[in-house]
Amino acid sequence: MTAPFQPLVDPHGRTVRDLRISVTDRCNFRCTYCMPEEGMRWLPRQEVLTFEEILRVARVCVERFGFDGIRITGGEPTVRAQLPVLIEKLATLRIPATGQPVDLAMTTNGATLGLLAHDLRRAGLSRLNISCDTLRPERFEAMTRRAQLDRVLDGIHAAIDAGFDPVKVNIVTIRGVNDDEVVDFATFGRQLGVQPRFIEFMPLDADERWSMDQVLPSDEVVAAINAVYPLEAVAHGPEPASRYRYLDGQGEIGVIASVTHPFCGDCDRIRITAEGQLRNCLFAVRETDLRAVLRGGGTDDDLAGAISGDVARKWAGHSIGKVHFIRPSRSMSQIGG
Ligand code: SAM
Ligand code: SF4
């Protein structure tokens, strides 16, 4: 018998069912569109949620509200020690409506997957997105401030070898930086059997250099690939990516048009930061302190109440590019993308 659960519906009628968990604010890269080169101030270890605390938040979301998806992110999640142990614990959670395991995914820069991919798979991770914005070593070093393209490519191969299917490759496409590699990534994806996911650059870079003219609209990405490898649209599901498949059957691509075609109307997610702040939108300016509930002796009811109270404030959507847009004070690595 599974316990009764109450779906979490926000004021705009969207059912929230997906939890993004940042397990660390730290990272072994310094991507220009995310972190500053120097001067990041890391959270002291005691401020970061323990595995037990993370598991408790996740369990409440799944058991009380019927969440069916969890994505692990960061910072760089693989720099958190013993990550497969956390995955193993999360993999024991069961969706109340079906009794099935939750869909357990992770976003990583891939640099250590050569060592970790098999352990993560064995621990119960079901899906992997690996971020890689360029296939050119010098450009990779300029974009990530690390000369580690080879390690990331090894990581992609290790993920395939470990049985992750499909492996998705996240590419933040920035005009004037890597917009000339769109078709190269399509070719790469077709050859390896991985799915490129082109993400529009969002104003979440710590250096605050984002500007609208650096955003490469997803429509341009689709048009460039379609001219070489004809595509057709796949029916849109709840995920943020719009998907297209190749007419010759050689796989598919996704585009995440967060800026030019926001998908806020379908948003089904909330996030917790590494220090346990609940954010009901990537661009939220208010947070709910779940760590205070966890460490203040709060019960599961208290935790569930704090989560539903925050979701009750979820707004209809962000307004990037409009005059009233307020930039969050956190960068992407501090939020958990
Ligand atoms: N470190 C991991 C990684 O890079 O995959 C996980 C965390 S990272 C913050 C999650 C995703 O956010 C990555 O795919 C990254 O490329 C993307 N990202 C970071 N900053 C971004 C920005 N300003 N605009 C759009 N996407 C961004
Ligand atoms: Fe690190 Fe990921 Fe941000 Fe790059 S995008 S600096 S890998 S957290």
PDB file of N, CA, C and O and ligand atoms in Angstrom, residues 24 26-29 31-35 72-78 106-110 129-133 169-174 197 199-206 210 258-259 282-283 327 331-337, ligand 1:
ATOM      1  N   THR A  24      26.263  20.914  -4.396  1.00  0.00           N
ATOM      2  CA  THR A  24      27.441  21.708  -4.028  1.00  0.00           C
ATOM      3  C   THR A  24      27.426  23.012  -4.822  1.00  0.00           C
ATOM      4  O   THR A  24      26.868  23.061  -5.917  1.00  0.00           O
ATOM      5  N   ARG A  26      30.404  24.306  -5.409  1.00  0.00           N
ATOM      6  CA  ARG A  26      31.789  24.326  -5.915  1.00  0.00           C
ATOM      7  C   ARG A  26      31.879  23.739  -7.313  1.00  0.00           C
ATOM      8  O   ARG A  26      31.009  22.969  -7.727  1.00  0.00           O
ATOM      9  N   CYS A  27      32.961  24.075  -8.003  1.00  0.00           N
ATOM     10  CA  CYS A  27      33.127  23.549  -9.357  1.00  0.00           C
ATOM     11  C   CYS A  27      34.599  23.512  -9.715  1.00  0.00           C
ATOM     12  O   CYS A  27      35.381  24.334  -9.258  1.00  0.00           O
ATOM     13  N   ASN A  28      34.952  22.537 -10.557  1.00  0.00           N
ATOM     14  CA  ASN A  28      36.327  22.418 -11.049  1.00  0.00           C
ATOM     15  C   ASN A  28      36.531  23.196 -12.354  1.00  0.00           C
ATOM     16  O   ASN A  28      37.639  23.246 -12.869  1.00  0.00           O
ATOM     17  N   PHE A  29      35.472  23.799 -12.920  1.00  0.00           N
ATOM     18  CA  PHE A  29      35.590  24.667 -14.091  1.00  0.00           C
ATOM     19  C   PHE A  29      35.217  26.092 -13.679  1.00  0.00           C
ATOM     20  O   PHE A  29      34.713  26.318 -12.575  1.00  0.00           O
ATOM     21  N   CYS A  31      33.350  28.345 -16.109  1.00  0.00           N
ATOM     22  CA  CYS A  31      32.768  28.770 -17.389  1.00  0.00           C
ATOM     23  C   CYS A  31      32.442  30.261 -17.334  1.00  0.00           C
ATOM     24  O   CYS A  31      31.871  30.750 -16.360  1.00  0.00           O
ATOM     25  N   THR A  32      32.786  30.954 -18.411  1.00  0.00           N
ATOM     26  CA  THR A  32      32.645  32.416 -18.422  1.00  0.00           C
ATOM     27  C   THR A  32      31.200  32.857 -18.259  1.00  0.00           C
ATOM     28  O   THR A  32      30.933  33.924 -17.708  1.00  0.00           O
ATOM     29  N   TYR A  33      30.241  32.021 -18.740  1.00  0.00           N
ATOM     30  CA  TYR A  33      28.826  32.396 -18.680  1.00  0.00           C
ATOM     31  C   TYR A  33      28.184  32.016 -17.353  1.00  0.00           C
ATOM     32  O   TYR A  33      26.978  32.154 -17.194  1.00  0.00           O
ATOM     33  N   CYS A  34      29.008  31.522 -16.421  1.00  0.00           N
ATOM     34  CA  CYS A  34      28.448  31.043 -15.155  1.00  0.00           C
ATOM     35  C   CYS A  34      29.214  31.611 -13.962  1.00  0.00           C
ATOM     36  O   CYS A  34      28.636  32.277 -13.108  1.00  0.00           O
ATOM     37  N   MET A  35      30.520  31.372 -13.916  1.00  0.00           N
ATOM     38  CA  MET A  35      31.320  31.762 -12.742  1.00  0.00           C
ATOM     39  C   MET A  35      32.341  32.838 -13.083  1.00  0.00           C
ATOM     40  O   MET A  35      32.768  32.945 -14.228  1.00  0.00           O
ATOM     41  N   ILE A  72      20.004  15.962 -10.181  1.00  0.00           N
ATOM     42  CA  ILE A  72      21.133  16.376  -9.342  1.00  0.00           C
ATOM     43  C   ILE A  72      21.991  17.338 -10.151  1.00  0.00           C
ATOM     44  O   ILE A  72      22.325  17.062 -11.307  1.00  0.00           O
ATOM     45  N   THR A  73      22.349  18.451  -9.527  1.00  0.00           N
ATOM     46  CA  THR A  73      23.144  19.432 -10.246  1.00  0.00           C
ATOM     47  C   THR A  73      24.028  20.182  -9.257  1.00  0.00           C
ATOM     48  O   THR A  73      24.256  19.734  -8.146  1.00  0.00           O
ATOM     49  N   GLY A  74      24.533  21.349  -9.686  1.00  0.00           N
ATOM     50  CA  GLY A  74      25.403  22.104  -8.805  1.00  0.00           C
ATOM     51  C   GLY A  74      25.528  23.526  -9.311  1.00  0.00           C
ATOM     52  O   GLY A  74      24.659  23.994 -10.054  1.00  0.00           O
ATOM     53  N   GLY A  75      26.613  24.126  -9.041  1.00  0.00           N
ATOM     54  CA  GLY A  75      28.013  23.741  -9.018  1.00  0.00           C
ATOM     55  C   GLY A  75      28.241  22.450  -9.827  1.00  0.00           C
ATOM     56  O   GLY A  75      27.408  22.085 -10.633  1.00  0.00           O
ATOM     57  N   GLU A  76      29.356  21.828  -9.594  1.00  0.00           N
ATOM     58  CA  GLU A  76      29.606  20.582 -10.302  1.00  0.00           C
ATOM     59  C   GLU A  76      29.328  19.415  -9.352  1.00  0.00           C
ATOM     60  O   GLU A  76      30.080  19.213  -8.394  1.00  0.00           O
ATOM     61  N   PRO A  77      28.265  18.669  -9.596  1.00  0.00           N
ATOM     62  CA  PRO A  77      27.858  17.653  -8.619  1.00  0.00           C
ATOM     63  C   PRO A  77      28.922  16.596  -8.345  1.00  0.00           C
ATOM     64  O   PRO A  77      29.002  16.072  -7.231  1.00  0.00           O
ATOM     65  N   THR A  78      29.752  16.310  -9.362  1.00  0.00           N
ATOM     66  CA  THR A  78      30.724  15.222  -9.156  1.00  0.00           C
ATOM     67  C   THR A  78      31.879  15.620  -8.238  1.00  0.00           C
ATOM     68  O   THR A  78      32.682  14.759  -7.865  1.00  0.00           O
ATOM     69  N   MET A 106      21.055  13.639 -13.830  1.00  0.00           N
ATOM     70  CA  MET A 106      22.109  14.528 -13.328  1.00  0.00           C
ATOM     71  C   MET A 106      22.657  15.370 -14.477  1.00  0.00           C
ATOM     72  O   MET A 106      22.715  14.912 -15.622  1.00  0.00           O
ATOM     73  N   THR A 107      23.021  16.614 -14.162  1.00  0.00           N
ATOM     74  CA  THR A 107      23.727  17.466 -15.117  1.00  0.00           C
ATOM     75  C   THR A 107      25.149  17.651 -14.599  1.00  0.00           C
ATOM     76  O   THR A 107      25.335  17.995 -13.434  1.00  0.00           O
ATOM     77  N   THR A 108      26.130  17.425 -15.466  1.00  0.00           N
ATOM     78  CA  THR A 108      27.530  17.475 -15.041  1.00  0.00           C
ATOM     79  C   THR A 108      28.387  18.049 -16.160  1.00  0.00           C
ATOM     80  O   THR A 108      28.017  17.954 -17.334  1.00  0.00           O
ATOM     81  N   ASN A 109      29.546  18.582 -15.799  1.00  0.00           N
ATOM     82  CA  ASN A 109      30.466  19.028 -16.848  1.00  0.00           C
ATOM     83  C   ASN A 109      31.258  17.855 -17.430  1.00  0.00           C
ATOM     84  O   ASN A 109      32.019  18.041 -18.375  1.00  0.00           O
ATOM     85  N   GLY A 110      31.113  16.686 -16.864  1.00  0.00           N
ATOM     86  CA  GLY A 110      31.648  15.476 -17.477  1.00  0.00           C
ATOM     87  C   GLY A 110      33.117  15.197 -17.231  1.00  0.00           C
ATOM     88  O   GLY A 110      33.605  14.119 -17.575  1.00  0.00           O
ATOM     89  N   ASN A 129      22.973  14.425 -18.448  1.00  0.00           N
ATOM     90  CA  ASN A 129      23.256  15.525 -19.378  1.00  0.00           C
ATOM     91  C   ASN A 129      24.692  15.962 -19.103  1.00  0.00           C
ATOM     92  O   ASN A 129      25.051  16.221 -17.952  1.00  0.00           O
ATOM     93  N   ILE A 130      25.469  16.048 -20.165  1.00  0.00           N
ATOM     94  CA  ILE A 130      26.868  16.447 -20.016  1.00  0.00           C
ATOM     95  C   ILE A 130      27.057  17.770 -20.751  1.00  0.00           C
ATOM     96  O   ILE A 130      26.691  17.886 -21.927  1.00  0.00           O
ATOM     97  N   SER A 131      27.602  18.753 -20.063  1.00  0.00           N
ATOM     98  CA  SER A 131      27.756  20.065 -20.675  1.00  0.00           C
ATOM     99  C   SER A 131      29.078  20.134 -21.435  1.00  0.00           C
ATOM    100  O   SER A 131      30.125  19.785 -20.899  1.00  0.00           O
ATOM    101  N   CYS A 132      29.001  20.556 -22.682  1.00  0.00           N
ATOM    102  CA  CYS A 132      30.211  20.706 -23.501  1.00  0.00           C
ATOM    103  C   CYS A 132      29.855  21.703 -24.603  1.00  0.00           C
ATOM    104  O   CYS A 132      29.033  21.400 -25.467  1.00  0.00           O
ATOM    105  N   ASP A 133      30.438  22.884 -24.553  1.00  0.00           N
ATOM    106  CA  ASP A 133      29.962  23.982 -25.410  1.00  0.00           C
ATOM    107  C   ASP A 133      30.729  24.136 -26.716  1.00  0.00           C
ATOM    108  O   ASP A 133      30.359  24.951 -27.555  1.00  0.00           O
ATOM    109  N   VAL A 169      23.917  16.157 -24.556  1.00  0.00           N
ATOM    110  CA  VAL A 169      25.049  17.081 -24.432  1.00  0.00           C
ATOM    111  C   VAL A 169      24.489  18.501 -24.418  1.00  0.00           C
ATOM    112  O   VAL A 169      23.854  18.930 -25.388  1.00  0.00           O
ATOM    113  N   ASN A 170      24.674  19.204 -23.310  1.00  0.00           N
ATOM    114  CA  ASN A 170      24.174  20.585 -23.177  1.00  0.00           C
ATOM    115  C   ASN A 170      25.183  21.557 -23.771  1.00  0.00           C
ATOM    116  O   ASN A 170      26.363  21.529 -23.402  1.00  0.00           O
ATOM    117  N   ILE A 171      24.719  22.416 -24.647  1.00  0.00           N
ATOM    118  CA  ILE A 171      25.591  23.409 -25.271  1.00  0.00           C
ATOM    119  C   ILE A 171      24.976  24.783 -25.051  1.00  0.00           C
ATOM    120  O   ILE A 171      23.874  25.050 -25.555  1.00  0.00           O
ATOM    121  N   VAL A 172      25.625  25.633 -24.281  1.00  0.00           N
ATOM    122  CA  VAL A 172      25.155  27.017 -24.176  1.00  0.00           C
ATOM    123  C   VAL A 172      25.694  27.723 -25.417  1.00  0.00           C
ATOM    124  O   VAL A 172      26.913  27.827 -25.602  1.00  0.00           O
ATOM    125  N   THR A 173      24.781  28.151 -26.283  1.00  0.00           N
ATOM    126  CA  THR A 173      25.208  28.762 -27.554  1.00  0.00           C
ATOM    127  C   THR A 173      25.216  30.278 -27.391  1.00  0.00           C
ATOM    128  O   THR A 173      24.189  30.868 -27.035  1.00  0.00           O
ATOM    129  N   ILE A 174      26.347  30.860 -27.645  1.00  0.00           N
ATOM    130  CA  ILE A 174      26.499  32.306 -27.452  1.00  0.00           C
ATOM    131  C   ILE A 174      26.943  32.929 -28.780  1.00  0.00           C
ATOM    132  O   ILE A 174      27.916  32.460 -29.396  1.00  0.00           O
ATOM    133  N   ARG A 197      21.664  19.366 -26.901  1.00  0.00           N
ATOM    134  CA  ARG A 197      20.609  20.240 -26.343  1.00  0.00           C
ATOM    135  C   ARG A 197      21.175  21.649 -26.342  1.00  0.00           C
ATOM    136  O   ARG A 197      22.072  21.943 -25.539  1.00  0.00           O
ATOM    137  N   ILE A 199      21.186  25.421 -25.531  1.00  0.00           N
ATOM    138  CA  ILE A 199      20.554  26.248 -24.496  1.00  0.00           C
ATOM    139  C   ILE A 199      20.855  27.718 -24.772  1.00  0.00           C
ATOM    140  O   ILE A 199      22.026  28.088 -24.971  1.00  0.00           O
ATOM    141  N   GLU A 200      19.823  28.537 -24.762  1.00  0.00           N
ATOM    142  CA  GLU A 200      20.060  29.984 -24.922  1.00  0.00           C
ATOM    143  C   GLU A 200      20.743  30.540 -23.668  1.00  0.00           C
ATOM    144  O   GLU A 200      20.412  30.145 -22.538  1.00  0.00           O
ATOM    145  N   PHE A 201      21.662  31.439 -23.905  1.00  0.00           N
ATOM    146  CA  PHE A 201      22.432  32.090 -22.830  1.00  0.00           C
ATOM    147  C   PHE A 201      21.472  32.944 -21.987  1.00  0.00           C
ATOM    148  O   PHE A 201      20.748  33.793 -22.521  1.00  0.00           O
ATOM    149  N   MET A 202      21.475  32.719 -20.665  1.00  0.00           N
ATOM    150  CA  MET A 202      20.566  33.459 -19.768  1.00  0.00           C
ATOM    151  C   MET A 202      21.362  34.408 -18.865  1.00  0.00           C
ATOM    152  O   MET A 202      22.548  34.163 -18.599  1.00  0.00           O
ATOM    153  N   PRO A 203      20.705  35.448 -18.362  1.00  0.00           N
ATOM    154  CA  PRO A 203      21.412  36.433 -17.512  1.00  0.00           C
ATOM    155  C   PRO A 203      21.659  35.899 -16.106  1.00  0.00           C
ATOM    156  O   PRO A 203      21.147  36.427 -15.130  1.00  0.00           O
ATOM    157  N   LEU A 204      22.464  34.825 -16.031  1.00  0.00           N
ATOM    158  CA  LEU A 204      22.795  34.221 -14.737  1.00  0.00           C
ATOM    159  C   LEU A 204      24.301  34.043 -14.616  1.00  0.00           C
ATOM    160  O   LEU A 204      24.779  33.195 -13.864  1.00  0.00           O
ATOM    161  N   ASP A 205      25.061  34.815 -15.378  1.00  0.00           N
ATOM    162  CA  ASP A 205      26.516  34.752 -15.322  1.00  0.00           C
ATOM    163  C   ASP A 205      26.995  35.643 -14.175  1.00  0.00           C
ATOM    164  O   ASP A 205      26.521  36.767 -14.006  1.00  0.00           O
ATOM    165  N   ALA A 206      27.952  35.103 -13.405  1.00  0.00           N
ATOM    166  CA  ALA A 206      28.419  35.849 -12.221  1.00  0.00           C
ATOM    167  C   ALA A 206      29.051  37.180 -12.611  1.00  0.00           C
ATOM    168  O   ALA A 206      28.993  38.153 -11.859  1.00  0.00           O
ATOM    169  N   TRP A 210      26.114  39.395 -19.447  1.00  0.00           N
ATOM    170  CA  TRP A 210      25.056  38.965 -20.388  1.00  0.00           C
ATOM    171  C   TRP A 210      24.431  40.168 -21.085  1.00  0.00           C
ATOM    172  O   TRP A 210      24.194  41.208 -20.459  1.00  0.00           O
ATOM    173  N   SER A 258      14.913  29.432 -23.499  1.00  0.00           N
ATOM    174  CA  SER A 258      14.483  30.091 -22.254  1.00  0.00           C
ATOM    175  C   SER A 258      14.288  31.589 -22.409  1.00  0.00           C
ATOM    176  O   SER A 258      13.524  32.197 -21.677  1.00  0.00           O
ATOM    177  N   VAL A 259      15.000  32.198 -23.361  1.00  0.00           N
ATOM    178  CA  VAL A 259      14.917  33.652 -23.510  1.00  0.00           C
ATOM    179  C   VAL A 259      13.931  34.034 -24.618  1.00  0.00           C
ATOM    180  O   VAL A 259      13.043  34.856 -24.396  1.00  0.00           O
ATOM    181  N   LEU A 282      14.006  29.602 -11.502  1.00  0.00           N
ATOM    182  CA  LEU A 282      15.431  29.890 -11.717  1.00  0.00           C
ATOM    183  C   LEU A 282      15.712  31.360 -11.409  1.00  0.00           C
ATOM    184  O   LEU A 282      16.757  31.728 -10.894  1.00  0.00           O
ATOM    185  N   PHE A 283      14.721  32.214 -11.720  1.00  0.00           N
ATOM    186  CA  PHE A 283      14.920  33.652 -11.571  1.00  0.00           C
ATOM    187  C   PHE A 283      14.250  34.205 -10.310  1.00  0.00           C
ATOM    188  O   PHE A 283      14.042  35.420 -10.195  1.00  0.00           O
ATOM    189  N   ARG A 327      17.379  40.834 -12.001  1.00  0.00           N
ATOM    190  CA  ARG A 327      18.359  39.757 -12.056  1.00  0.00           C
ATOM    191  C   ARG A 327      18.507  39.128 -10.684  1.00  0.00           C
ATOM    192  O   ARG A 327      18.671  39.849  -9.703  1.00  0.00           O
ATOM    193  N   SER A 331      24.413  33.466  -9.076  1.00  0.00           N
ATOM    194  CA  SER A 331      24.762  33.029 -10.424  1.00  0.00           C
ATOM    195  C   SER A 331      24.257  31.596 -10.600  1.00  0.00           C
ATOM    196  O   SER A 331      23.830  30.951  -9.643  1.00  0.00           O
ATOM    197  N   MET A 332      24.332  31.109 -11.840  1.00  0.00           N
ATOM    198  CA  MET A 332      23.819  29.774 -12.154  1.00  0.00           C
ATOM    199  C   MET A 332      24.445  28.713 -11.245  1.00  0.00           C
ATOM    200  O   MET A 332      23.757  27.814 -10.767  1.00  0.00           O
ATOM    201  N   SER A 333      25.742  28.797 -10.997  1.00  0.00           N
ATOM    202  CA  SER A 333      26.397  27.755 -10.192  1.00  0.00           C
ATOM    203  C   SER A 333      25.907  27.764  -8.753  1.00  0.00           C
ATOM    204  O   SER A 333      25.969  26.759  -8.057  1.00  0.00           O
ATOM    205  N   GLN A 334      25.415  28.909  -8.286  1.00  0.00           N
ATOM    206  CA  GLN A 334      24.926  28.989  -6.906  1.00  0.00           C
ATOM    207  C   GLN A 334      23.458  28.600  -6.799  1.00  0.00           C
ATOM    208  O   GLN A 334      22.955  28.392  -5.710  1.00  0.00           O
ATOM    209  N   ILE A 335      22.785  28.541  -7.942  1.00  0.00           N
ATOM    210  CA  ILE A 335      21.368  28.178  -7.943  1.00  0.00           C
ATOM    211  C   ILE A 335      21.231  26.679  -8.166  1.00  0.00           C
ATOM    212  O   ILE A 335      20.507  25.979  -7.462  1.00  0.00           O
ATOM    213  N   GLY A 336      21.973  26.191  -9.150  1.00  0.00           N
ATOM    214  CA  GLY A 336      21.795  24.802  -9.583  1.00  0.00           C
ATOM    215  C   GLY A 336      20.934  24.814 -10.822  1.00  0.00           C
ATOM    216  O   GLY A 336      19.723  24.968 -10.746  1.00  0.00           O
ATOM    217  N   GLY A 337      21.585  24.724 -11.977  1.00  0.00           N
ATOM    218  CA  GLY A 337      20.865  24.871 -13.244  1.00  0.00           C
ATOM    219  C   GLY A 337      20.073  23.636 -13.603  1.00  0.00           C
ATOM    220  O   GLY A 337      20.158  22.619 -12.959  1.00  0.00           O
TER     221      GLY A 337
HETATM  222  N1  SAM B   1      28.375  21.935 -13.497  1.00  0.00           N
HETATM  223  C1  SAM B   1      27.353  21.211 -14.156  1.00  0.00           C
HETATM  224  C2  SAM B   1      27.350  21.497 -15.638  1.00  0.00           C
HETATM  225  O1  SAM B   1      27.994  22.439 -16.058  1.00  0.00           O
HETATM  226  O2  SAM B   1      26.682  20.758 -16.347  1.00  0.00           O
HETATM  227  C3  SAM B   1      25.975  21.417 -13.569  1.00  0.00           C
HETATM  228  C4  SAM B   1      25.606  22.808 -13.144  1.00  0.00           C
HETATM  229  S1  SAM B   1      25.454  23.973 -14.471  1.00  0.00           S
HETATM  230  C5  SAM B   1      25.055  25.441 -13.589  1.00  0.00           C
HETATM  231  C6  SAM B   1      23.940  23.423 -15.225  1.00  0.00           C
HETATM  232  C7  SAM B   1      23.709  23.864 -16.644  1.00  0.00           C
HETATM  233  O3  SAM B   1      23.531  25.261 -16.654  1.00  0.00           O
HETATM  234  C8  SAM B   1      24.855  23.570 -17.592  1.00  0.00           C
HETATM  235  O4  SAM B   1      24.384  22.880 -18.731  1.00  0.00           O
HETATM  236  C9  SAM B   1      25.371  24.934 -17.950  1.00  0.00           C
HETATM  237  O5  SAM B   1      25.910  24.960 -19.239  1.00  0.00           O
HETATM  238  C10 SAM B   1      24.132  25.771 -17.820  1.00  0.00           C
HETATM  239  N2  SAM B   1      24.389  27.204 -17.624  1.00  0.00           N
HETATM  240  C11 SAM B   1      25.246  27.781 -16.737  1.00  0.00           C
HETATM  241  N3  SAM B   1      25.189  29.119 -16.822  1.00  0.00           N
HETATM  242  C12 SAM B   1      24.270  29.405 -17.789  1.00  0.00           C
HETATM  243  C13 SAM B   1      23.758  30.622 -18.351  1.00  0.00           C
HETATM  244  N4  SAM B   1      24.183  31.811 -17.940  1.00  0.00           N
HETATM  245  N5  SAM B   1      22.813  30.514 -19.320  1.00  0.00           N
HETATM  246  C14 SAM B   1      22.376  29.305 -19.750  1.00  0.00           C
HETATM  247  N6  SAM B   1      22.809  28.144 -19.251  1.00  0.00           N
HETATM  248  C15 SAM B   1      23.752  28.185 -18.297  1.00  0.00           C
END
